[in-house]
């Protein structure tokens, strides 16, 4: 184990982070049993209450299965955790961004985006439609400010997701956005081709207005694909370097 004594005040938070890292990095393998509360408390130099709270959170996250009398069994987080665990995977133990996680987020958004737009074209209300058009106009007016356009593009998709009327999409989008916000400024240039594409944003808004679900989905797919290609190009250059 690579566990270190806890030095800060949020004992259960720190215990949770260390145990999560051990599980994600594979030092506690799926199927293994965590050390006992006593052993963990001694290794981390904390009280057993902090251990119990951290293990409870591990169970909620889908990282361990706790059974009375048989200990805490490590689960394969790839099979047991939910989308709310995705932000935790964004950074590796050394603090570097996990590029595979970033790629996965963009690929998932590319898969969801077209159907979000399709559903929005069928279910939007007048207030949501007006907001889409307002955001398109503000986005066009911010043409010289990539950061502002990025924020407006995020807001545009936020309205589309609400307009889709799909709670599953809403919750999935929340998790994807939480990851994206963490690296938003760092990836702005990489995603610039998508971020500045006001024409396609307007086409989506027009298709939503006209209840043209097919066009809304097609244009949304093309827009998301611009961002995905930009990321793939950047990652290939990184790999070459």
PDB file of C-alpha atoms in Angstrom, residues 108-238:
ATOM      1  CA  UNK A 108     -20.015  10.796 -24.890  1.00  0.00           C
ATOM      2  CA  UNK A 109     -21.172  14.338 -25.557  1.00  0.00           C
ATOM      3  CA  UNK A 110     -20.875  13.694 -29.307  1.00  0.00           C
ATOM      4  CA  UNK A 111     -23.102  10.658 -28.857  1.00  0.00           C
ATOM      5  CA  UNK A 112     -25.691  12.410 -26.665  1.00  0.00           C
ATOM      6  CA  UNK A 113     -25.711  15.824 -28.335  1.00  0.00           C
ATOM      7  CA  UNK A 114     -27.647  14.901 -31.483  1.00  0.00           C
ATOM      8  CA  UNK A 115     -30.439  13.200 -29.549  1.00  0.00           C
ATOM      9  CA  UNK A 116     -30.597  16.069 -27.061  1.00  0.00           C
ATOM     10  CA  UNK A 117     -31.200  18.438 -29.989  1.00  0.00           C
ATOM     11  CA  UNK A 118     -33.685  16.040 -31.583  1.00  0.00           C
ATOM     12  CA  UNK A 119     -35.723  15.825 -28.384  1.00  0.00           C
ATOM     13  CA  UNK A 120     -35.528  19.591 -27.840  1.00  0.00           C
ATOM     14  CA  UNK A 121     -37.073  20.158 -31.267  1.00  0.00           C
ATOM     15  CA  UNK A 122     -40.076  18.106 -30.192  1.00  0.00           C
ATOM     16  CA  UNK A 123     -40.480  19.273 -26.595  1.00  0.00           C
ATOM     17  CA  UNK A 124     -39.166  22.801 -26.175  1.00  0.00           C
ATOM     18  CA  UNK A 125     -41.343  25.578 -24.812  1.00  0.00           C
ATOM     19  CA  UNK A 126     -41.469  29.177 -26.007  1.00  0.00           C
ATOM     20  CA  UNK A 127     -39.262  30.482 -23.212  1.00  0.00           C
ATOM     21  CA  UNK A 128     -36.539  27.946 -23.993  1.00  0.00           C
ATOM     22  CA  UNK A 129     -36.712  28.780 -27.690  1.00  0.00           C
ATOM     23  CA  UNK A 130     -36.387  32.485 -26.964  1.00  0.00           C
ATOM     24  CA  UNK A 131     -33.368  31.814 -24.757  1.00  0.00           C
ATOM     25  CA  UNK A 132     -31.675  29.764 -27.496  1.00  0.00           C
ATOM     26  CA  UNK A 133     -32.059  32.645 -29.937  1.00  0.00           C
ATOM     27  CA  UNK A 134     -30.858  35.170 -27.341  1.00  0.00           C
ATOM     28  CA  UNK A 135     -27.746  33.088 -26.680  1.00  0.00           C
ATOM     29  CA  UNK A 136     -27.035  32.780 -30.415  1.00  0.00           C
ATOM     30  CA  UNK A 137     -27.171  36.560 -30.752  1.00  0.00           C
ATOM     31  CA  UNK A 138     -24.938  37.109 -27.723  1.00  0.00           C
ATOM     32  CA  UNK A 139     -22.518  34.496 -29.057  1.00  0.00           C
ATOM     33  CA  UNK A 140     -22.281  36.315 -32.399  1.00  0.00           C
ATOM     34  CA  UNK A 141     -21.671  39.617 -30.613  1.00  0.00           C
ATOM     35  CA  UNK A 142     -18.777  38.072 -28.667  1.00  0.00           C
ATOM     36  CA  UNK A 143     -16.951  37.003 -31.816  1.00  0.00           C
ATOM     37  CA  UNK A 144     -13.611  38.425 -30.677  1.00  0.00           C
ATOM     38  CA  UNK A 145     -13.707  36.794 -27.231  1.00  0.00           C
ATOM     39  CA  UNK A 146     -13.176  33.022 -27.308  1.00  0.00           C
ATOM     40  CA  UNK A 147     -13.657  32.631 -23.549  1.00  0.00           C
ATOM     41  CA  UNK A 148     -16.993  34.461 -23.604  1.00  0.00           C
ATOM     42  CA  UNK A 149     -18.151  32.482 -26.620  1.00  0.00           C
ATOM     43  CA  UNK A 150     -17.241  29.289 -24.799  1.00  0.00           C
ATOM     44  CA  UNK A 151     -19.407  30.255 -21.821  1.00  0.00           C
ATOM     45  CA  UNK A 152     -22.292  31.160 -24.126  1.00  0.00           C
ATOM     46  CA  UNK A 153     -21.953  27.861 -26.000  1.00  0.00           C
ATOM     47  CA  UNK A 154     -22.121  26.007 -22.681  1.00  0.00           C
ATOM     48  CA  UNK A 155     -25.249  27.966 -21.768  1.00  0.00           C
ATOM     49  CA  UNK A 156     -26.753  27.147 -25.185  1.00  0.00           C
ATOM     50  CA  UNK A 157     -26.314  23.413 -24.597  1.00  0.00           C
ATOM     51  CA  UNK A 158     -27.634  23.804 -21.069  1.00  0.00           C
ATOM     52  CA  UNK A 159     -30.895  25.174 -22.451  1.00  0.00           C
ATOM     53  CA  UNK A 160     -31.045  22.440 -25.102  1.00  0.00           C
ATOM     54  CA  UNK A 161     -30.711  19.767 -22.426  1.00  0.00           C
ATOM     55  CA  UNK A 162     -33.539  21.310 -20.413  1.00  0.00           C
ATOM     56  CA  UNK A 163     -35.631  21.578 -23.572  1.00  0.00           C
ATOM     57  CA  UNK A 164     -35.107  17.871 -24.279  1.00  0.00           C
ATOM     58  CA  UNK A 165     -37.304  17.093 -21.273  1.00  0.00           C
ATOM     59  CA  UNK A 166     -35.150  14.044 -20.520  1.00  0.00           C
ATOM     60  CA  UNK A 167     -34.052  13.750 -16.883  1.00  0.00           C
ATOM     61  CA  UNK A 168     -31.485  11.081 -17.716  1.00  0.00           C
ATOM     62  CA  UNK A 169     -29.840  13.420 -20.225  1.00  0.00           C
ATOM     63  CA  UNK A 170     -29.987  16.214 -17.662  1.00  0.00           C
ATOM     64  CA  UNK A 171     -28.144  14.204 -15.015  1.00  0.00           C
ATOM     65  CA  UNK A 172     -25.620  12.823 -17.496  1.00  0.00           C
ATOM     66  CA  UNK A 173     -24.969  16.337 -18.771  1.00  0.00           C
ATOM     67  CA  UNK A 174     -24.386  17.546 -15.218  1.00  0.00           C
ATOM     68  CA  UNK A 175     -21.575  15.027 -14.781  1.00  0.00           C
ATOM     69  CA  UNK A 176     -20.047  15.802 -18.178  1.00  0.00           C
ATOM     70  CA  UNK A 177     -20.178  19.512 -17.497  1.00  0.00           C
ATOM     71  CA  UNK A 178     -18.541  19.110 -14.107  1.00  0.00           C
ATOM     72  CA  UNK A 179     -15.567  17.477 -15.814  1.00  0.00           C
ATOM     73  CA  UNK A 180     -15.542  20.023 -18.643  1.00  0.00           C
ATOM     74  CA  UNK A 181     -15.589  22.986 -16.245  1.00  0.00           C
ATOM     75  CA  UNK A 182     -12.453  21.681 -14.573  1.00  0.00           C
ATOM     76  CA  UNK A 183     -10.475  21.937 -17.822  1.00  0.00           C
ATOM     77  CA  UNK A 184     -12.594  24.526 -19.640  1.00  0.00           C
ATOM     78  CA  UNK A 185      -9.977  27.239 -20.026  1.00  0.00           C
ATOM     79  CA  UNK A 186      -7.235  24.744 -20.865  1.00  0.00           C
ATOM     80  CA  UNK A 187      -9.173  23.228 -23.777  1.00  0.00           C
ATOM     81  CA  UNK A 188     -10.647  26.426 -25.229  1.00  0.00           C
ATOM     82  CA  UNK A 189      -8.139  26.659 -28.084  1.00  0.00           C
ATOM     83  CA  UNK A 190      -8.397  22.938 -28.792  1.00  0.00           C
ATOM     84  CA  UNK A 191     -12.180  23.192 -29.144  1.00  0.00           C
ATOM     85  CA  UNK A 192     -12.142  26.576 -30.866  1.00  0.00           C
ATOM     86  CA  UNK A 193     -13.573  25.306 -34.168  1.00  0.00           C
ATOM     87  CA  UNK A 194     -16.713  24.229 -32.350  1.00  0.00           C
ATOM     88  CA  UNK A 195     -16.847  27.089 -29.874  1.00  0.00           C
ATOM     89  CA  UNK A 196     -16.886  29.808 -32.557  1.00  0.00           C
ATOM     90  CA  UNK A 197     -19.366  28.069 -34.885  1.00  0.00           C
ATOM     91  CA  UNK A 198     -22.260  30.493 -34.542  1.00  0.00           C
ATOM     92  CA  UNK A 199     -23.781  29.416 -37.840  1.00  0.00           C
ATOM     93  CA  UNK A 200     -24.468  25.888 -36.620  1.00  0.00           C
ATOM     94  CA  UNK A 201     -25.786  27.149 -33.296  1.00  0.00           C
ATOM     95  CA  UNK A 202     -28.275  29.282 -35.216  1.00  0.00           C
ATOM     96  CA  UNK A 203     -29.192  26.320 -37.435  1.00  0.00           C
ATOM     97  CA  UNK A 204     -29.931  24.216 -34.364  1.00  0.00           C
ATOM     98  CA  UNK A 205     -32.050  26.994 -32.859  1.00  0.00           C
ATOM     99  CA  UNK A 206     -33.941  27.366 -36.149  1.00  0.00           C
ATOM    100  CA  UNK A 207     -34.565  23.615 -36.357  1.00  0.00           C
ATOM    101  CA  UNK A 208     -35.802  23.603 -32.754  1.00  0.00           C
ATOM    102  CA  UNK A 209     -38.119  26.513 -33.618  1.00  0.00           C
ATOM    103  CA  UNK A 210     -39.469  24.647 -36.639  1.00  0.00           C
ATOM    104  CA  UNK A 211     -39.837  21.348 -34.733  1.00  0.00           C
ATOM    105  CA  UNK A 212     -37.459  19.816 -37.292  1.00  0.00           C
ATOM    106  CA  UNK A 213     -35.985  17.049 -35.141  1.00  0.00           C
ATOM    107  CA  UNK A 214     -33.976  15.466 -37.971  1.00  0.00           C
ATOM    108  CA  UNK A 215     -32.152  18.669 -38.904  1.00  0.00           C
ATOM    109  CA  UNK A 216     -31.576  19.585 -35.263  1.00  0.00           C
ATOM    110  CA  UNK A 217     -29.897  16.224 -34.674  1.00  0.00           C
ATOM    111  CA  UNK A 218     -27.819  16.364 -37.849  1.00  0.00           C
ATOM    112  CA  UNK A 219     -26.485  19.858 -37.195  1.00  0.00           C
ATOM    113  CA  UNK A 220     -25.814  19.081 -33.535  1.00  0.00           C
ATOM    114  CA  UNK A 221     -23.834  16.018 -34.608  1.00  0.00           C
ATOM    115  CA  UNK A 222     -21.745  18.121 -36.997  1.00  0.00           C
ATOM    116  CA  UNK A 223     -21.135  20.755 -34.314  1.00  0.00           C
ATOM    117  CA  UNK A 224     -20.058  18.239 -31.661  1.00  0.00           C
ATOM    118  CA  UNK A 225     -17.858  16.491 -34.196  1.00  0.00           C
ATOM    119  CA  UNK A 226     -15.862  19.688 -34.754  1.00  0.00           C
ATOM    120  CA  UNK A 227     -14.923  19.728 -31.090  1.00  0.00           C
ATOM    121  CA  UNK A 228     -14.154  16.021 -30.973  1.00  0.00           C
ATOM    122  CA  UNK A 229     -11.860  16.268 -34.009  1.00  0.00           C
ATOM    123  CA  UNK A 230     -10.055  19.223 -32.462  1.00  0.00           C
ATOM    124  CA  UNK A 231      -9.391  17.257 -29.308  1.00  0.00           C
ATOM    125  CA  UNK A 232      -8.225  14.195 -31.221  1.00  0.00           C
ATOM    126  CA  UNK A 233      -5.805  16.332 -33.238  1.00  0.00           C
ATOM    127  CA  UNK A 234      -4.387  17.852 -30.055  1.00  0.00           C
ATOM    128  CA  UNK A 235      -4.056  14.471 -28.378  1.00  0.00           C
ATOM    129  CA  UNK A 236      -2.256  13.008 -31.393  1.00  0.00           C
ATOM    130  CA  UNK A 237       0.241  15.874 -31.301  1.00  0.00           C
ATOM    131  CA  UNK A 238       0.704  15.299 -27.572  1.00  0.00           C
TER     132      UNK A 238
END
